[in-house]
Amino acid sequence: MCGIAGIYSHKSVANELYESVIHLQHRGQDAAGIMTYDDRMHKHKGLGLANEVFTEDNLQLLLGNIGISHNRYPTHGGFSHGEIQPVWTSVPYGIAIAHNGQITNYDELVEEVTKKEKRYLNTTSDSEVLLHILAKELDKNGIPNTSEEFFDHLCDAVSSIFKKVNGAYSVTALIIGKGLVVFRDPRGIRPLVRGERDNNGKKDYIFSSENTMFYSLGYTPKGNVLPGELIYVDNDGKLFSKRLVKEEFNPCIFEYVYFARPDAVLNDVGVYRSRLRMGQNLAYAWLKKYPDVIPDIVIPAPSTANTSALAFAHEIGVRYSEGLYKNPFVGRTFIMQGQNERKKSIKHKLVPQETEIRDKKVLIVDDSIVRGNTSREIVRMVRDFGAKEVYFVSACPPVKHPCYYGVDMPTSEELIAGNKKVDDIKKYLEVDVLLYQEIEDLVEAVTRIGDHHIDNPCMACLDGHYVVNGRQVHDLVMD
Ligand code: SF4
């Protein structure tokens, strides 16, 4: 999972892109980068949190009114400085891209880029391959003069990408002398929203993974970049857009479960409201299945589950309690690499509040159970602090399958529900009752309300139905 942004403004964009990486920090804490251009490219990137990477001094060197940014959480490629995005190439024009997602036919594309095109890849990042495919396609058919001609040229290039690149990819790109380019894969798996701002009678544009920075930067949300859509803002601020391909719209459901910030609105669905509805649906299921099991308190595994726990407690009529205090200065464990790091960090990050827990029947609400280690540690901590009984509910159904679209769920063996039945998971977690959300209740929670156009959210990690799975879209390119 990563966070991307692209801004076309009538004033300098460096500080606004910095604010964007701060507001998308939850989507990737491994590295951050910004590239801008005036008559040449300016870049700064580094490993670590955005406020460690950028300073007032290095931001001042990022000149220009057009730029892109990236927060990195690696799912493909290594952890070196070379993998940090945006990535760029100098031929043709000078192109830089920021990519959120994961490409599933990486090997085949590497073959094309290196063997057929004789281009050099400096990393194992799928984003670098995507950059070179775009560069190669833009290198065809001469040099367009007008913006209209260049947009036609872009339509051909991105249509070609939609035909040959499989997987999930939301992309912001800048092209020297041409402007800002944005596109989203035909299934719309990863989010990409758009906003506009009046700047003394002229229009500024922003495109980003989430709208979390719009309010502070003064942008008004203008919906989404549609699946299969290409948007181009030329150097003079003229916007061109075209939906090149129309496929089934399959946005990632896990964005709503865990990744996105609660104040985000993705694909016209509010994340906060969807999490309330997840808690509500889970409560209905609890009341149906365990009408006689009544906890004394409901506590969230902080902090993504807070919203669902609040709705759950309300629906079953039991007090909501912040029985686990979360140290806000420790990173999200799911994003950290390696089992030992994760195990060590749970106690470091969560502290049970004894007055809320001792001698009580405690119901813990978590957003999901992925590997199971965090949930087990939480249960043990709550028992250590004197809970009489412990019940555990998950707002997400069992996560059984790996994700190939940009989320770190690499093998079924690492996923507790990938190789254990619910009863065995209950024993492993050492809980008195374990209840998972049903898939249809999760889908209902995400799609119940709103003028959204989601056909079927991607739920491959839950139901094993991979929405791309190597399928080509040759026959679906629109006029
Ligand atoms: Fe999201 Fe799961 Fe689909 Fe991956 S497999 S895109 S995490 S819903």
XYZ file of C-alpha atoms and ligand atoms in Angstrom:
487
model
C 0.000 0.000 0.000
C 1.264 3.465 -0.814
C 0.012 7.012 -0.968
C 0.309 9.176 -4.065
C -0.572 12.754 -4.967
C -0.204 15.068 -7.943
C -0.858 18.810 -7.958
C -1.186 21.380 -10.726
C -1.237 24.840 -9.180
C -0.768 28.485 -10.070
C 1.696 28.808 -7.222
C 4.606 26.741 -5.931
C 3.557 23.168 -5.071
C 6.393 21.926 -2.831
C 4.789 22.835 0.495
C 1.407 21.483 -0.591
C 2.963 18.194 -1.671
C 4.715 18.042 1.695
C 1.346 18.471 3.379
C 0.026 15.693 1.138
C 2.686 13.200 2.224
C 1.954 14.105 5.851
C -1.773 13.477 5.307
C -1.063 10.182 3.503
C 1.565 8.997 5.991
C -0.696 6.167 7.234
C -0.490 4.587 3.743
C 3.276 4.109 3.856
C 5.929 4.834 6.430
C 8.968 3.301 4.765
C 9.962 6.247 2.572
C 8.679 9.441 1.005
C 9.509 11.482 -2.085
C 8.479 14.586 -3.992
C 9.299 15.628 -7.570
C 8.405 18.970 -9.116
C 9.348 20.754 -12.299
C 9.697 24.219 -13.706
C 12.024 24.027 -16.695
C 13.804 21.024 -15.171
C 13.038 18.299 -12.633
C 13.640 18.805 -8.927
C 13.458 15.911 -6.512
C 13.988 14.965 -2.932
C 13.325 11.567 -1.418
C 14.500 9.467 1.485
C 13.856 6.544 3.799
C 11.688 7.172 6.849
C 8.683 9.257 7.809
C 7.875 12.339 5.768
C 8.835 14.742 8.549
C 12.238 13.036 8.758
C 12.812 13.196 5.000
C 11.812 16.808 4.317
C 13.113 20.041 5.808
C 12.361 23.672 5.112
C 15.684 23.874 3.261
C 15.207 20.883 0.942
C 11.592 21.848 0.203
C 12.783 25.273 -0.976
C 14.778 23.564 -3.715
C 11.666 21.863 -5.141
C 10.707 24.576 -7.613
C 7.701 24.676 -9.868
C 3.917 24.683 -9.976
C 3.490 21.037 -10.991
C 4.584 18.074 -8.898
C 3.903 14.588 -7.603
C 4.532 12.831 -4.290
C 4.749 9.318 -2.914
C 4.564 7.604 0.484
C 6.115 4.164 0.263
C 5.046 0.869 1.743
C 6.839 -1.762 -0.337
C 4.967 -4.774 -1.727
C 7.241 -5.281 -4.713
C 10.932 -4.473 -4.749
C 13.407 -3.976 -1.949
C 14.040 -1.454 0.751
C 16.909 0.514 -0.728
C 17.077 4.221 -1.512
C 16.898 3.378 -5.245
C 13.383 1.997 -4.827
C 11.950 5.186 -3.396
C 9.409 6.910 -5.618
C 8.780 8.987 -7.628
C 10.925 7.175 -10.199
C 11.962 8.946 -13.376
C 13.559 8.611 -16.778
C 14.975 11.280 -19.047
C 13.769 9.798 -22.363
C 11.433 10.847 -23.878
C 10.707 14.351 -22.514
C 11.645 13.552 -18.893
C 8.929 11.535 -17.148
C 8.429 10.841 -13.437
C 5.732 8.642 -11.906
C 4.309 7.832 -8.483
C 2.457 4.517 -8.375
C 0.124 2.901 -5.845
C -0.682 -0.759 -6.419
C 1.045 -3.862 -7.654
C 1.581 -5.248 -11.134
C 0.818 -8.936 -11.491
C 2.561 -9.649 -14.826
C 5.826 -8.024 -13.724
C 8.137 -10.734 -15.133
C 6.602 -10.581 -18.589
C 6.889 -6.772 -18.633
C 10.505 -6.874 -17.427
C 11.250 -9.150 -20.366
C 9.668 -6.652 -22.747
C 11.430 -3.635 -21.245
C 14.899 -5.133 -20.932
C 15.133 -7.668 -23.777
C 12.972 -6.121 -26.480
C 13.397 -2.446 -25.679
C 16.935 -2.701 -24.291
C 16.125 -0.364 -21.440
C 18.018 -0.616 -18.179
C 16.164 -1.311 -14.939
C 17.978 -0.161 -11.847
C 15.632 -1.756 -9.287
C 13.212 -4.650 -8.809
C 10.334 -2.218 -8.323
C 7.250 -2.777 -10.498
C 6.815 1.004 -10.611
C 10.062 1.354 -12.558
C 8.777 -1.138 -15.139
C 5.510 0.788 -15.412
C 7.527 3.995 -15.938
C 9.465 2.428 -18.810
C 6.338 1.012 -20.429
C 4.830 4.506 -20.361
C 8.065 6.006 -21.688
C 8.232 3.455 -24.465
C 4.638 4.103 -25.517
C 5.170 7.882 -25.474
C 8.278 7.499 -27.583
C 6.132 6.294 -30.516
C 4.509 8.431 -33.217
C 6.694 11.546 -33.349
C 6.459 14.711 -31.298
C 3.007 16.271 -30.861
C 2.873 20.081 -30.964
C -0.403 21.068 -29.329
C -1.887 19.905 -26.023
C -4.760 18.340 -27.943
C -2.301 16.300 -30.011
C -0.352 15.354 -26.923
C -3.536 14.201 -25.179
C -4.344 11.979 -28.174
C -0.828 10.648 -27.945
C -1.320 10.000 -24.215
C -4.628 8.219 -24.883
C -2.816 5.801 -27.217
C -0.006 5.253 -24.717
C -2.274 4.656 -21.700
C -4.685 2.472 -23.727
C -1.698 0.353 -24.530
C -0.801 0.176 -20.818
C -4.364 -0.890 -20.007
C -4.018 -3.720 -22.542
C -0.709 -5.069 -21.379
C -0.277 -4.191 -17.689
C -2.240 -6.375 -15.267
C -2.900 -5.713 -11.613
C -3.583 -2.584 -9.604
C -2.161 0.808 -10.513
C -3.212 4.298 -9.652
C -0.625 6.659 -11.107
C 0.314 10.333 -10.966
C 3.003 11.433 -13.412
C 4.715 14.587 -14.561
C 6.104 15.070 -18.029
C 8.601 17.851 -18.593
C 7.250 20.632 -20.763
C 3.854 18.922 -20.984
C 2.183 18.844 -17.554
C 0.521 16.489 -15.087
C -0.854 13.058 -16.054
C -3.071 10.807 -13.947
C -4.583 7.392 -14.628
C -6.192 4.491 -12.779
C -6.321 0.824 -13.752
C -9.490 -0.449 -15.466
C -10.761 -2.180 -12.292
C -10.086 0.833 -10.067
C -8.602 -1.397 -7.395
C -6.601 1.280 -5.603
C -8.276 4.613 -4.872
C -7.592 7.918 -6.613
C -9.677 10.994 -5.834
C -9.667 14.465 -7.380
C -10.194 17.989 -6.148
C -10.245 21.559 -7.467
C -9.518 24.977 -6.017
C -10.081 28.496 -7.208
C -6.799 30.411 -7.287
C -7.575 34.061 -8.084
C -9.944 33.103 -10.852
C -7.759 30.242 -12.136
C -8.205 26.566 -11.367
C -5.780 24.397 -9.404
C -6.098 20.612 -9.439
C -5.169 17.872 -7.003
C -5.276 14.080 -7.437
C -4.454 11.781 -4.535
C -5.022 8.398 -2.947
C -7.332 9.949 -0.358
C -8.915 13.367 0.114
C -7.353 13.700 3.574
C -5.397 16.869 2.698
C -8.116 18.626 0.679
C -9.604 20.631 3.534
C -6.321 21.987 4.835
C -5.159 22.938 1.322
C -8.497 24.496 0.370
C -9.464 21.984 -2.329
C -13.073 20.962 -2.958
C -13.601 17.231 -3.590
C -14.668 16.496 -7.164
C -15.181 12.767 -7.006
C -12.833 10.125 -8.293
C -10.522 9.437 -11.148
C -12.674 6.740 -12.732
C -11.389 3.234 -13.359
C -9.772 3.205 -16.789
C -9.726 7.021 -16.950
C -6.843 9.209 -18.114
C -6.588 12.852 -17.036
C -4.079 15.354 -18.386
C -3.555 18.923 -17.161
C -1.339 20.802 -19.581
C 1.229 23.464 -18.672
C -1.409 26.200 -18.966
C -3.889 24.438 -16.680
C -6.198 23.091 -19.388
C -7.686 19.768 -18.300
C -8.375 16.871 -20.664
C -9.970 13.615 -19.573
C -11.218 10.410 -21.153
C -12.354 7.084 -19.824
C -10.406 4.783 -22.109
C -11.667 1.461 -20.790
C -14.809 0.424 -18.937
C -14.524 -2.778 -16.932
C -16.294 -3.924 -13.791
C -15.435 -1.530 -10.929
C -13.723 -3.564 -8.187
C -12.185 -1.244 -5.563
C -10.320 -2.865 -2.679
C -12.613 -3.542 0.290
C -9.649 -3.636 2.676
C -9.217 0.121 2.216
C -12.457 0.495 4.193
C -11.586 -2.206 6.724
C -8.105 -1.004 7.605
C -6.011 1.180 5.355
C -7.768 4.430 4.639
C -8.002 7.234 7.144
C -11.506 7.397 8.657
C -12.171 10.901 7.330
C -11.491 9.821 3.733
C -14.231 9.432 1.143
C -13.172 6.831 -1.415
C -15.209 5.860 -4.460
C -18.003 8.079 -3.053
C -18.217 6.032 0.155
C -17.223 7.582 3.490
C -14.732 5.355 5.294
C -15.949 6.394 8.765
C -19.581 5.655 7.958
C -18.699 2.302 6.398
C -16.846 1.338 9.596
C -19.855 2.327 11.714
C -21.998 0.078 9.542
C -19.459 -2.758 9.879
C -19.873 -2.508 13.668
C -23.619 -2.345 13.340
C -23.858 -5.451 11.115
C -21.483 -7.337 13.367
C -23.635 -6.445 16.389
C -26.771 -7.774 14.659
C -24.923 -11.030 13.984
C -23.772 -11.198 17.629
C -27.292 -10.646 18.978
C -28.598 -13.364 16.684
C -25.913 -15.902 17.468
C -25.154 -15.139 21.125
C -28.262 -13.485 22.586
C -27.360 -14.700 26.089
C -23.697 -13.736 26.068
C -23.615 -10.180 27.373
C -20.245 -8.514 27.899
C -19.677 -5.857 30.582
C -17.681 -3.640 28.248
C -16.796 -3.381 24.553
C -13.262 -2.248 23.814
C -11.627 -1.643 20.433
C -8.206 -2.877 19.450
C -7.089 0.694 18.767
C -7.339 2.593 16.704
C -8.785 1.505 13.330
C -11.425 -0.586 15.121
C -12.605 2.329 17.317
C -15.366 3.295 14.909
C -16.785 -0.216 14.456
C -16.532 -0.861 18.216
C -18.487 2.298 18.944
C -21.356 1.192 16.693
C -21.174 -2.394 17.995
C -21.432 -1.261 21.635
C -24.307 1.067 20.801
C -26.272 -1.678 19.027
C -25.906 -4.270 21.793
C -26.447 -1.667 24.535
C -23.146 -2.197 26.345
C -20.662 0.460 27.522
C -17.866 1.350 25.056
C -14.535 1.684 26.793
C -11.066 2.657 25.669
C -9.630 -0.203 27.685
C -6.398 -0.288 25.689
C -4.334 2.871 25.529
C -2.346 3.253 22.313
C 0.945 5.082 22.331
C 0.567 7.366 19.305
C 4.320 7.608 18.741
C 4.796 3.993 17.663
C 4.212 3.005 13.991
C 1.415 0.735 12.800
C 2.530 -2.879 13.367
C 0.981 -4.247 10.175
C 3.339 -2.146 8.149
C 6.506 -3.134 9.971
C 8.662 -5.844 8.439
C 9.337 -9.186 10.072
C 7.576 -11.223 12.722
C 9.909 -10.331 15.582
C 9.466 -6.634 15.029
C 5.708 -7.090 15.140
C 5.754 -9.237 18.283
C 7.990 -6.861 20.127
C 6.022 -3.821 19.259
C 2.555 -4.780 20.546
C 3.258 -4.327 24.255
C 5.355 -1.347 23.408
C 2.388 0.222 21.718
C -0.679 -0.858 23.735
C -1.260 -0.555 27.477
C -4.369 -2.118 29.070
C -6.296 0.032 31.553
C -6.836 -2.195 34.588
C -9.813 -0.284 35.990
C -11.698 -0.921 32.768
C -10.805 -4.595 32.518
C -10.405 -6.299 35.930
C -13.210 -8.756 36.809
C -15.177 -7.892 33.679
C -16.425 -9.827 30.695
C -14.551 -7.994 27.962
C -15.537 -7.981 24.292
C -12.713 -6.869 22.004
C -13.542 -5.520 18.535
C -10.738 -5.602 15.974
C -10.819 -4.393 12.374
C -9.414 -7.711 11.099
C -7.330 -10.726 12.063
C -4.520 -11.124 9.562
C -1.643 -13.145 10.979
C -3.263 -13.585 14.394
C -0.237 -12.634 16.470
C -1.449 -9.163 17.353
C -4.905 -10.441 18.313
C -3.420 -13.183 20.525
C -1.114 -10.728 22.280
C -4.011 -8.360 22.900
C -6.120 -11.148 24.407
C -3.238 -12.165 26.671
C -2.723 -8.613 27.816
C -6.411 -8.247 28.639
C -6.328 -11.534 30.573
C -3.144 -10.446 32.385
C -5.060 -7.412 33.577
C -7.803 -9.518 35.171
C -10.555 -9.984 32.550
C -13.066 -12.636 33.673
C -13.972 -13.670 30.147
C -12.730 -12.474 26.759
C -14.822 -12.376 23.575
C -13.323 -11.345 20.254
C -15.104 -10.048 17.160
C -13.592 -9.073 13.815
C -15.166 -6.434 11.568
C -13.587 -8.247 8.618
C -14.335 -11.862 7.577
C -11.470 -14.392 7.737
C -8.501 -13.244 5.629
C -7.561 -16.470 3.831
C -5.732 -15.574 0.653
C -2.739 -13.476 -0.337
C -3.205 -10.094 -1.976
C -1.508 -9.459 -5.313
C -2.792 -5.918 -5.672
C -0.615 -3.948 -3.325
C -1.211 -5.157 0.232
C 1.321 -7.129 2.232
C -0.495 -10.469 2.661
C 2.104 -12.612 0.965
C 1.238 -16.281 1.578
C -1.717 -18.271 2.884
C 0.637 -19.914 5.406
C 1.208 -16.562 7.070
C -2.514 -15.847 7.305
C -4.098 -17.498 10.313
C -7.392 -18.132 8.505
C -5.453 -19.448 5.508
C -4.704 -22.675 7.342
C -6.967 -22.802 10.432
C -10.717 -23.172 10.909
C -12.595 -20.655 13.066
C -12.707 -23.064 16.043
C -8.944 -23.564 15.854
C -8.400 -19.815 15.610
C -10.573 -19.379 18.707
C -8.347 -21.843 20.562
C -5.188 -20.173 19.272
C -6.399 -16.761 20.384
C -7.496 -18.252 23.751
C -10.861 -16.510 23.676
C -14.214 -17.656 25.033
C -16.128 -16.575 21.926
C -14.879 -15.605 18.458
C -17.123 -14.050 15.840
C -16.154 -12.938 12.349
C -18.173 -10.610 10.125
C -19.888 -12.413 7.244
C -18.691 -11.391 3.751
C -22.149 -10.212 2.658
C -22.471 -8.076 5.803
C -19.124 -6.422 5.091
C -20.110 -5.705 1.496
C -23.443 -4.343 2.691
C -21.648 -2.073 5.156
C -19.454 -0.602 2.434
C -22.059 -0.318 -0.322
C -25.296 0.359 1.645
C -25.505 4.107 1.124
C -24.172 6.722 -1.233
C -24.229 7.544 -4.884
C -21.364 5.189 -5.570
C -20.724 3.123 -8.670
C -19.002 0.127 -7.117
C -19.973 -3.048 -8.981
C -18.295 -5.601 -6.732
C -15.507 -4.654 -4.359
C -12.347 -6.710 -4.656
C -12.409 -9.253 -1.810
C -9.857 -11.685 -3.192
C -8.112 -11.972 0.163
C -11.436 -13.087 1.665
C -13.112 -15.152 -1.051
C -10.197 -16.092 -3.339
C -11.813 -14.500 -6.397
C -9.035 -12.497 -8.034
C -10.611 -9.699 -10.030
C -7.747 -9.328 -12.511
C -5.928 -12.628 -12.320
C -3.987 -12.104 -15.503
C -7.038 -11.194 -17.587
C -6.381 -8.958 -20.518
C -8.710 -6.117 -21.465
C -8.011 -6.016 -25.218
C -11.620 -6.339 -26.210
C -12.904 -3.686 -23.874
C -11.038 -0.592 -25.039
C -13.638 2.117 -25.694
C -13.692 4.545 -28.606
Fe -7.786 -5.352 -1.191
Fe -7.848 -7.898 -0.446
Fe -8.359 -7.192 -2.978
Fe -5.890 -7.000 -1.966
S -7.062 -8.880 -2.304
S -6.966 -5.496 -3.247
S -6.334 -6.371 0.145
S -9.564 -6.682 -1.143
